[in-house]
Each structure stands twice: as structure tokens, then as C-alpha cells.
PDB file of C-alpha atoms in Angstrom:
ATOM      1  CA  ALA P   1      20.092   7.225 -17.430  1.00 68.00           C
ATOM      2  CA  GLN P   2      18.551   9.193 -20.231  1.00 76.00           C
ATOM      3  CA  SER P   3      18.195  12.942 -20.652  1.00 85.00           C
ATOM      4  CA  VAL P   4      16.909  15.509 -23.115  1.00 91.00           C
ATOM      5  CA  THR P   5      18.382  18.900 -23.992  1.00 94.00           C
ATOM      6  CA  GLN P   6      16.459  21.545 -25.872  1.00 95.00           C
ATOM      7  CA  LEU P   7      18.646  24.290 -27.261  1.00 93.00           C
ATOM      8  CA  GLY P   8      17.099  27.707 -26.794  1.00 91.00           C
ATOM      9  CA  SER P   9      14.414  28.487 -24.240  1.00 93.00           C
ATOM     10  CA  HIS P  10      12.872  31.143 -26.514  1.00 95.00           C
ATOM     11  CA  VAL P  11      12.688  31.291 -30.296  1.00 96.00           C
ATOM     12  CA  SER P  12      11.228  34.156 -32.302  1.00 97.00           C
ATOM     13  CA  VAL P  13      10.255  33.575 -35.928  1.00 97.00           C
ATOM     14  CA  SER P  14       8.507  35.664 -38.536  1.00 97.00           C
ATOM     15  CA  GLU P  15       5.233  34.485 -39.964  1.00 97.00           C
ATOM     16  CA  GLY P  16       6.029  32.402 -43.047  1.00 97.00           C
ATOM     17  CA  ALA P  17       9.603  31.635 -41.974  1.00 98.00           C
ATOM     18  CA  LEU P  18      11.101  28.272 -41.105  1.00 97.00           C
ATOM     19  CA  VAL P  19      10.577  26.992 -37.579  1.00 97.00           C
ATOM     20  CA  LEU P  20      13.491  24.914 -36.228  1.00 98.00           C
ATOM     21  CA  LEU P  21      13.500  23.622 -32.670  1.00 98.00           C
ATOM     22  CA  ARG P  22      16.472  21.588 -31.529  1.00 97.00           C
ATOM     23  CA  CYS P  23      16.426  18.517 -29.326  1.00 96.00           C
ATOM     24  CA  ASN P  24      19.323  16.273 -28.374  1.00 95.00           C
ATOM     25  CA  TYR P  25      19.054  13.193 -26.210  1.00 92.00           C
ATOM     26  CA  SER P  26      21.343  10.881 -24.359  1.00 87.00           C
ATOM     27  CA  SER P  27      20.358   7.313 -23.762  1.00 75.00           C
ATOM     28  CA  SER P  28      22.172   4.060 -23.159  1.00 68.00           C
ATOM     29  CA  VAL P  29      19.758   2.231 -25.435  1.00 71.00           C
ATOM     30  CA  PRO P  30      17.807   3.386 -28.500  1.00 71.00           C
ATOM     31  CA  PRO P  31      14.955   5.500 -27.162  1.00 82.00           C
ATOM     32  CA  TYR P  32      11.535   6.500 -28.332  1.00 90.00           C
ATOM     33  CA  LEU P  33      11.188  10.231 -28.897  1.00 93.00           C
ATOM     34  CA  PHE P  34       8.246  12.606 -28.792  1.00 96.00           C
ATOM     35  CA  TRP P  35       7.443  16.241 -29.443  1.00 98.00           C
ATOM     36  CA  TYR P  36       4.591  17.893 -27.567  1.00 98.00           C
ATOM     37  CA  VAL P  37       3.007  21.329 -27.908  1.00 97.00           C
ATOM     38  CA  GLN P  38       1.430  23.318 -25.097  1.00 96.00           C
ATOM     39  CA  TYR P  39      -0.853  26.235 -25.854  1.00 95.00           C
ATOM     40  CA  PRO P  40      -1.469  28.795 -23.088  1.00 90.00           C
ATOM     41  CA  ASN P  41      -3.384  27.434 -20.113  1.00 87.00           C
ATOM     42  CA  GLN P  42      -3.716  23.998 -21.666  1.00 91.00           C
ATOM     43  CA  GLY P  43      -2.221  20.563 -21.250  1.00 92.00           C
ATOM     44  CA  LEU P  44       0.393  19.010 -23.503  1.00 96.00           C
ATOM     45  CA  GLN P  45      -0.689  17.665 -26.882  1.00 96.00           C
ATOM     46  CA  LEU P  46       1.299  15.187 -28.953  1.00 97.00           C
ATOM     47  CA  LEU P  47       2.745  16.616 -32.186  1.00 97.00           C
ATOM     48  CA  LEU P  48       4.602  13.545 -33.376  1.00 96.00           C
ATOM     49  CA  LYS P  49       6.625  10.561 -32.205  1.00 95.00           C
ATOM     50  CA  TYR P  50       9.554   8.459 -33.352  1.00 92.00           C
ATOM     51  CA  THR P  51       9.175   4.741 -32.686  1.00 85.00           C
ATOM     52  CA  SER P  52      11.857   3.373 -35.067  1.00 79.00           C
ATOM     53  CA  ALA P  53       9.571   2.795 -38.064  1.00 76.00           C
ATOM     54  CA  ALA P  54      10.933   5.738 -40.087  1.00 85.00           C
ATOM     55  CA  THR P  55      13.568   8.356 -39.316  1.00 88.00           C
ATOM     56  CA  LEU P  56      11.543  11.220 -40.810  1.00 94.00           C
ATOM     57  CA  VAL P  57       8.321  11.593 -38.898  1.00 95.00           C
ATOM     58  CA  LYS P  58       5.399  13.771 -39.914  1.00 95.00           C
ATOM     59  CA  GLY P  59       3.046  15.150 -37.326  1.00 95.00           C
ATOM     60  CA  ILE P  60       0.068  17.402 -36.983  1.00 95.00           C
ATOM     61  CA  ASN P  61      -0.146  21.040 -38.078  1.00 94.00           C
ATOM     62  CA  GLY P  62       2.593  20.655 -40.710  1.00 96.00           C
ATOM     63  CA  PHE P  63       5.399  19.774 -38.299  1.00 97.00           C
ATOM     64  CA  GLU P  64       7.961  17.078 -38.908  1.00 97.00           C
ATOM     65  CA  ALA P  65      11.066  15.788 -37.171  1.00 97.00           C
ATOM     66  CA  GLU P  66      14.056  13.729 -38.211  1.00 95.00           C
ATOM     67  CA  PHE P  67      15.738  11.170 -35.989  1.00 93.00           C
ATOM     68  CA  LYS P  68      19.511  11.165 -36.448  1.00 92.00           C
ATOM     69  CA  LYS P  69      21.147   8.461 -34.394  1.00 89.00           C
ATOM     70  CA  SER P  70      24.699   9.584 -35.237  1.00 89.00           C
ATOM     71  CA  GLU P  71      23.934  13.061 -33.898  1.00 91.00           C
ATOM     72  CA  THR P  72      21.583  11.858 -31.099  1.00 92.00           C
ATOM     73  CA  SER P  73      19.140  14.483 -32.310  1.00 94.00           C
ATOM     74  CA  PHE P  74      15.432  14.801 -33.011  1.00 95.00           C
ATOM     75  CA  HIS P  75      14.949  18.353 -34.286  1.00 97.00           C
ATOM     76  CA  LEU P  76      11.469  19.670 -35.042  1.00 98.00           C
ATOM     77  CA  THR P  77      10.772  21.747 -38.156  1.00 98.00           C
ATOM     78  CA  LYS P  78       7.935  23.462 -39.958  1.00 98.00           C
ATOM     79  CA  PRO P  79       8.595  25.120 -43.331  1.00 97.00           C
ATOM     80  CA  SER P  80       6.324  28.119 -42.818  1.00 97.00           C
ATOM     81  CA  ALA P  81       5.333  29.486 -39.417  1.00 97.00           C
ATOM     82  CA  HIS P  82       1.772  30.523 -38.718  1.00 97.00           C
ATOM     83  CA  MET P  83       0.581  32.800 -35.956  1.00 96.00           C
ATOM     84  CA  SER P  84      -1.224  29.833 -34.427  1.00 96.00           C
ATOM     85  CA  ASP P  85       2.150  28.081 -33.886  1.00 97.00           C
ATOM     86  CA  ALA P  86       2.925  30.385 -30.969  1.00 97.00           C
ATOM     87  CA  ALA P  87       3.181  27.974 -28.039  1.00 97.00           C
ATOM     88  CA  GLU P  88       5.659  26.096 -25.900  1.00 97.00           C
ATOM     89  CA  TYR P  89       7.211  22.950 -27.329  1.00 97.00           C
ATOM     90  CA  PHE P  90       8.631  20.033 -25.379  1.00 97.00           C
ATOM     91  CA  CYS P  91      10.847  17.211 -26.534  1.00 96.00           C
ATOM     92  CA  ALA P  92      10.596  13.969 -24.556  1.00 94.00           C
ATOM     93  CA  VAL P  93      12.321  10.608 -24.492  1.00 91.00           C
ATOM     94  CA  ARG P  94      11.025   7.285 -23.234  1.00 90.00           C
ATOM     95  CA  GLY P  95      12.706   3.926 -23.013  1.00 77.00           C
ATOM     96  CA  GLY P  96      15.948   2.904 -21.466  1.00 68.00           C
ATOM     97  CA  THR P  97      16.590  -0.336 -19.667  1.00 66.00           C
ATOM     98  CA  ASP P  98      12.934  -0.797 -18.731  1.00 66.00           C
ATOM     99  CA  SER P  99      10.715  -2.146 -21.464  1.00 62.00           C
ATOM    100  CA  TRP P 100       8.166   0.499 -20.624  1.00 71.00           C
ATOM    101  CA  GLY P 101      10.275   3.430 -19.410  1.00 79.00           C
ATOM    102  CA  LYS P 102       9.510   6.690 -17.686  1.00 86.00           C
ATOM    103  CA  PHE P 103       9.265   9.870 -19.743  1.00 90.00           C
ATOM    104  CA  GLN P 104      12.042  12.444 -19.546  1.00 89.00           C
ATOM    105  CA  PHE P 105      11.096  15.929 -20.777  1.00 92.00           C
ATOM    106  CA  GLY P 106      13.264  18.772 -21.967  1.00 92.00           C
ATOM    107  CA  ALA P 107      12.968  22.228 -20.422  1.00 93.00           C
ATOM    108  CA  GLY P 108      10.818  23.476 -23.285  1.00 95.00           C
ATOM    109  CA  THR P 109      11.147  26.100 -26.020  1.00 96.00           C
ATOM    110  CA  GLN P 110       8.767  29.039 -26.177  1.00 96.00           C
ATOM    111  CA  VAL P 111       7.980  30.019 -29.757  1.00 97.00           C
ATOM    112  CA  VAL P 112       6.890  33.548 -30.592  1.00 97.00           C
ATOM    113  CA  VAL P 113       5.611  34.284 -34.105  1.00 97.00           C
ATOM    114  CA  THR P 114       5.826  37.869 -35.324  1.00 97.00           C
ATOM    115  CA  PRO P 115       3.764  39.290 -38.206  1.00 95.00           C
TER     116      PRO P 115
ATOM    117  CA  ASN Z   1     -13.965   9.486 -24.537  1.00 65.00           C
ATOM    118  CA  ALA Z   2     -12.950  11.961 -21.825  1.00 79.00           C
ATOM    119  CA  GLY Z   3      -9.247  10.990 -21.706  1.00 95.00           C
ATOM    120  CA  VAL Z   4      -7.493  12.342 -18.617  1.00 97.00           C
ATOM    121  CA  THR Z   5      -9.567  14.499 -16.291  1.00 97.00           C
ATOM    122  CA  GLN Z   6      -8.042  16.645 -13.570  1.00 97.00           C
ATOM    123  CA  THR Z   7      -9.890  18.520 -10.853  1.00 97.00           C
ATOM    124  CA  PRO Z   8      -9.860  21.239  -9.721  1.00 97.00           C
ATOM    125  CA  LYS Z   9      -8.532  23.538 -12.443  1.00 96.00           C
ATOM    126  CA  PHE Z  10      -7.557  26.269  -9.984  1.00 97.00           C
ATOM    127  CA  GLN Z  11      -6.887  26.228  -6.258  1.00 97.00           C
ATOM    128  CA  VAL Z  12      -5.577  28.658  -3.678  1.00 97.00           C
ATOM    129  CA  LEU Z  13      -4.298  27.204  -0.406  1.00 97.00           C
ATOM    130  CA  LYS Z  14      -2.929  28.701   2.751  1.00 97.00           C
ATOM    131  CA  THR Z  15       0.428  27.513   4.001  1.00 98.00           C
ATOM    132  CA  GLY Z  16      -0.004  24.352   6.054  1.00 97.00           C
ATOM    133  CA  GLN Z  17      -3.304  23.290   4.525  1.00 97.00           C
ATOM    134  CA  SER Z  18      -3.677  19.918   2.876  1.00 96.00           C
ATOM    135  CA  MET Z  19      -5.559  18.993  -0.244  1.00 96.00           C
ATOM    136  CA  THR Z  20      -5.942  16.331  -2.894  1.00 98.00           C
ATOM    137  CA  LEU Z  21      -5.638  16.859  -6.627  1.00 98.00           C
ATOM    138  CA  GLN Z  22      -7.784  14.399  -8.506  1.00 98.00           C
ATOM    139  CA  CYS Z  23      -6.850  12.585 -11.695  1.00 98.00           C
ATOM    140  CA  ALA Z  24      -8.950  10.054 -13.574  1.00 98.00           C
ATOM    141  CA  GLN Z  25      -8.480   8.370 -16.942  1.00 98.00           C
ATOM    142  CA  ASP Z  26     -10.870   6.225 -18.922  1.00 96.00           C
ATOM    143  CA  MET Z  27      -8.417   4.634 -21.358  1.00 96.00           C
ATOM    144  CA  ASN Z  28      -7.456   1.662 -19.161  1.00 96.00           C
ATOM    145  CA  HIS Z  29      -3.828   2.820 -19.076  1.00 96.00           C
ATOM    146  CA  GLU Z  30      -1.512   1.059 -16.656  1.00 95.00           C
ATOM    147  CA  TYR Z  31       0.970   3.925 -16.329  1.00 95.00           C
ATOM    148  CA  MET Z  32      -0.049   7.156 -14.600  1.00 97.00           C
ATOM    149  CA  SER Z  33       2.104  10.001 -13.417  1.00 97.00           C
ATOM    150  CA  TRP Z  34       2.111  13.442 -11.848  1.00 98.00           C
ATOM    151  CA  TYR Z  35       4.308  16.325 -12.969  1.00 97.00           C
ATOM    152  CA  ARG Z  36       4.807  19.852 -11.838  1.00 97.00           C
ATOM    153  CA  GLN Z  37       5.592  22.574 -14.331  1.00 96.00           C
ATOM    154  CA  ASP Z  38       7.581  25.627 -13.305  1.00 93.00           C
ATOM    155  CA  PRO Z  39       8.932  28.344 -15.630  1.00 87.00           C
ATOM    156  CA  GLY Z  40      12.184  27.333 -17.297  1.00 83.00           C
ATOM    157  CA  MET Z  41      12.235  23.905 -15.671  1.00 86.00           C
ATOM    158  CA  GLY Z  42      10.077  21.858 -17.983  1.00 88.00           C
ATOM    159  CA  LEU Z  43       8.082  19.039 -16.460  1.00 93.00           C
ATOM    160  CA  ARG Z  44       9.402  17.360 -13.349  1.00 94.00           C
ATOM    161  CA  LEU Z  45       8.122  13.982 -12.299  1.00 94.00           C
ATOM    162  CA  ILE Z  46       6.649  13.842  -8.806  1.00 97.00           C
ATOM    163  CA  HIS Z  47       5.277  10.286  -8.529  1.00 97.00           C
ATOM    164  CA  TYR Z  48       4.242   7.575 -10.900  1.00 95.00           C
ATOM    165  CA  SER Z  49       2.399   4.269 -10.932  1.00 96.00           C
ATOM    166  CA  VAL Z  50       2.589   1.235 -13.198  1.00 93.00           C
ATOM    167  CA  GLY Z  51      -0.665  -0.302 -11.994  1.00 94.00           C
ATOM    168  CA  ALA Z  52      -3.152  -0.500  -9.159  1.00 95.00           C
ATOM    169  CA  GLY Z  53      -1.364  -0.840  -5.840  1.00 95.00           C
ATOM    170  CA  ILE Z  54       2.053   0.090  -7.282  1.00 95.00           C
ATOM    171  CA  THR Z  55       3.542   3.570  -6.915  1.00 96.00           C
ATOM    172  CA  ASP Z  56       7.040   4.989  -6.901  1.00 94.00           C
ATOM    173  CA  GLN Z  57       8.805   8.311  -6.453  1.00 95.00           C
ATOM    174  CA  GLY Z  58       9.938  10.577  -9.221  1.00 93.00           C
ATOM    175  CA  GLU Z  59      12.559  13.309  -9.015  1.00 91.00           C
ATOM    176  CA  VAL Z  60      10.645  15.750  -6.756  1.00 96.00           C
ATOM    177  CA  PRO Z  61       8.473  13.641  -4.388  1.00 97.00           C
ATOM    178  CA  ASN Z  62       8.949  15.532  -1.117  1.00 96.00           C
ATOM    179  CA  GLY Z  63       5.728  16.947   0.302  1.00 96.00           C
ATOM    180  CA  TYR Z  64       3.478  14.804  -1.883  1.00 98.00           C
ATOM    181  CA  ASN Z  65       1.783  11.444  -1.459  1.00 97.00           C
ATOM    182  CA  VAL Z  66      -0.015   9.247  -3.965  1.00 98.00           C
ATOM    183  CA  SER Z  67      -2.017   6.057  -3.990  1.00 96.00           C
ATOM    184  CA  ARG Z  68      -3.463   3.912  -6.767  1.00 97.00           C
ATOM    185  CA  SER Z  69      -6.400   1.828  -5.616  1.00 97.00           C
ATOM    186  CA  THR Z  70      -7.936   1.498  -9.094  1.00 97.00           C
ATOM    187  CA  THR Z  71      -6.637   1.581 -12.648  1.00 97.00           C
ATOM    188  CA  GLU Z  72      -8.650   4.745 -13.347  1.00 97.00           C
ATOM    189  CA  ASP Z  73      -7.706   7.036 -10.460  1.00 98.00           C
ATOM    190  CA  PHE Z  74      -4.406   8.468  -9.267  1.00 98.00           C
ATOM    191  CA  PRO Z  75      -4.867  11.255  -6.702  1.00 98.00           C
ATOM    192  CA  LEU Z  76      -2.018  13.485  -5.538  1.00 98.00           C
ATOM    193  CA  ARG Z  77      -2.061  14.635  -1.916  1.00 98.00           C
ATOM    194  CA  LEU Z  78      -0.300  17.685  -0.576  1.00 97.00           C
ATOM    195  CA  LEU Z  79       0.278  16.977   3.080  1.00 92.00           C
ATOM    196  CA  SER Z  80       1.095  20.483   4.351  1.00 96.00           C
ATOM    197  CA  ALA Z  81       1.182  23.037   1.582  1.00 97.00           C
ATOM    198  CA  ALA Z  82       4.189  25.347   1.239  1.00 97.00           C
ATOM    199  CA  PRO Z  83       4.700  28.369  -1.052  1.00 97.00           C
ATOM    200  CA  SER Z  84       7.361  26.344  -2.921  1.00 97.00           C
ATOM    201  CA  GLN Z  85       4.555  24.072  -4.102  1.00 97.00           C
ATOM    202  CA  THR Z  86       2.963  26.889  -6.075  1.00 97.00           C
ATOM    203  CA  SER Z  87       2.995  25.451  -9.573  1.00 97.00           C
ATOM    204  CA  VAL Z  88       0.948  23.966 -12.367  1.00 97.00           C
ATOM    205  CA  TYR Z  89       0.343  20.258 -11.897  1.00 98.00           C
ATOM    206  CA  PHE Z  90      -0.277  17.823 -14.716  1.00 97.00           C
ATOM    207  CA  CYS Z  91      -1.473  14.259 -14.606  1.00 98.00           C
ATOM    208  CA  ALA Z  92      -0.626  11.961 -17.504  1.00 97.00           C
ATOM    209  CA  SER Z  93      -1.375   8.383 -18.450  1.00 97.00           C
ATOM    210  CA  SER Z  94      -0.110   5.957 -21.053  1.00 96.00           C
ATOM    211  CA  PRO Z  95       0.016   2.277 -21.858  1.00 94.00           C
ATOM    212  CA  LEU Z  96       2.922   0.402 -20.327  1.00 90.00           C
ATOM    213  CA  ARG Z  97       4.918   0.247 -23.562  1.00 86.00           C
ATOM    214  CA  ALA Z  98       7.841   2.543 -24.299  1.00 84.00           C
ATOM    215  CA  ASN Z  99       6.716   3.286 -27.863  1.00 88.00           C
ATOM    216  CA  THR Z 100       3.466   4.888 -26.729  1.00 91.00           C
ATOM    217  CA  GLU Z 101       2.841   8.495 -25.895  1.00 95.00           C
ATOM    218  CA  ALA Z 102       1.522  10.064 -22.722  1.00 96.00           C
ATOM    219  CA  PHE Z 103      -1.914  11.636 -22.596  1.00 96.00           C
ATOM    220  CA  PHE Z 104      -2.173  14.732 -20.433  1.00 96.00           C
ATOM    221  CA  GLY Z 105      -4.899  16.343 -18.406  1.00 96.00           C
ATOM    222  CA  GLN Z 106      -5.592  20.074 -18.635  1.00 95.00           C
ATOM    223  CA  GLY Z 107      -3.667  20.868 -15.481  1.00 96.00           C
ATOM    224  CA  THR Z 108      -4.328  22.295 -12.024  1.00 97.00           C
ATOM    225  CA  ARG Z 109      -2.966  25.721 -11.216  1.00 96.00           C
ATOM    226  CA  LEU Z 110      -2.133  25.786  -7.503  1.00 97.00           C
ATOM    227  CA  THR Z 111      -1.179  28.860  -5.526  1.00 97.00           C
ATOM    228  CA  VAL Z 112      -0.009  28.552  -1.934  1.00 97.00           C
ATOM    229  CA  VAL Z 113      -0.080  31.798   0.039  1.00 97.00           C
TER     230      VAL Z 113
END
């Protein structure tokens, strides 16, 4: 079975500061990993995904994430927060013993950006 | 390209009523799924389907039914609504390959009174 843990349900950052959202996974086989963003009253939108091509993945809106197999982590970062980054962020894993795999989502991290 | 379309966007039900949440996708995706989103609990899988005529339960299936008669449509039925089913419901679809992402609808906000 696979699972995802997001450390911190709420994160507050100052505008211009580093955004760091933590995600750890457990999986019996190498998984595929995703970060999604959800703005208020909207659906989830893909930020970036890791599919084994490169361990450092760049996504939309200046976000990137690094896959570290030894640490079973896929942390999301952005060098300089913008007010528009205020949203909820979800880490997800897919894969496992099935070739297609169900998605498993973390509990989410709410990001607040202060001026 | 509309993607994943959910209707309605908002709904208020009385306890014991039944209703169907609609979900349609136009991307020819084999995999479709329903989630409920509650504060602090992330997204929990209700039911999913890997193709027309094939459905299976997720982690919170009680009180919900699904069917998949076509590739495009995957409706979610609430048999007898309960206040515990007050939530935001999301439909998602994806190709049947683990290295592909899910595409989400805009959600249905359901309140059961």
C-alpha cells in the first residue's frame, strides 16, 4: 500500500520569502508523484509531476520539486512567494503494484502569504 | 476542449432525499473517479472506474452508488442523503497509465440539512 504525508496543515510565508512545502511518501515500488494547487472554490490544478525522467522537476508559476528516493520525499519549493500563491496544495502519489494505479492524496497544506 | 464537467455546482438536500451528481469528460480517459473533500482530510476516494462497465469501491463508498455505461460519463448517486455527506465532491479523470496526472472538475458543493 502507498501513502502520502504532508508536514504542516498550514504554512504562513511573507511575500518574497521562500515557500517550502514538505511531502513524504511510502510505496512498495517506485511511484509517480504529483503536486496540485487548489484556489478557493475551484478544482485541483496540476503544478508539476515526477515521472522518473529527472529528479528536479519544474512546474508552473515558478514552483519546482525534487524527488529524493533515499529520503522518500518530494518537497515543493518556490524561491519568492507572491500574494497569488495563497492556496491549498496537495501532494499525490500514483503507482504501486498496478500498472495504472489509483491516486493517493495527502491531507493538504494551506498557504497564507502575508504582505 | 471542456475537460471534466460537473453539475450541479451547488446543491442543498434534505435528509433522506436522493440525487445524482453528474460528471462528464471529453478526453477519452479510461479512468474516472469521485472524491469528497472535507477540511483537514484531503481528498478521499469514494468510487472509481477503469472503463465502461467496470467500477469499484474506494475508501469511503457507503451511501453512494456509481455506474459507468459510457467512457464519457460517471454519475455519482446519493441513495438517501445524510448530514454526514455534506461535503465538496470532485470528479477526476485520467488515462490508465500511472505516469499521467488526473484532471479535475470544478466540484459540487453539497449541503444536507
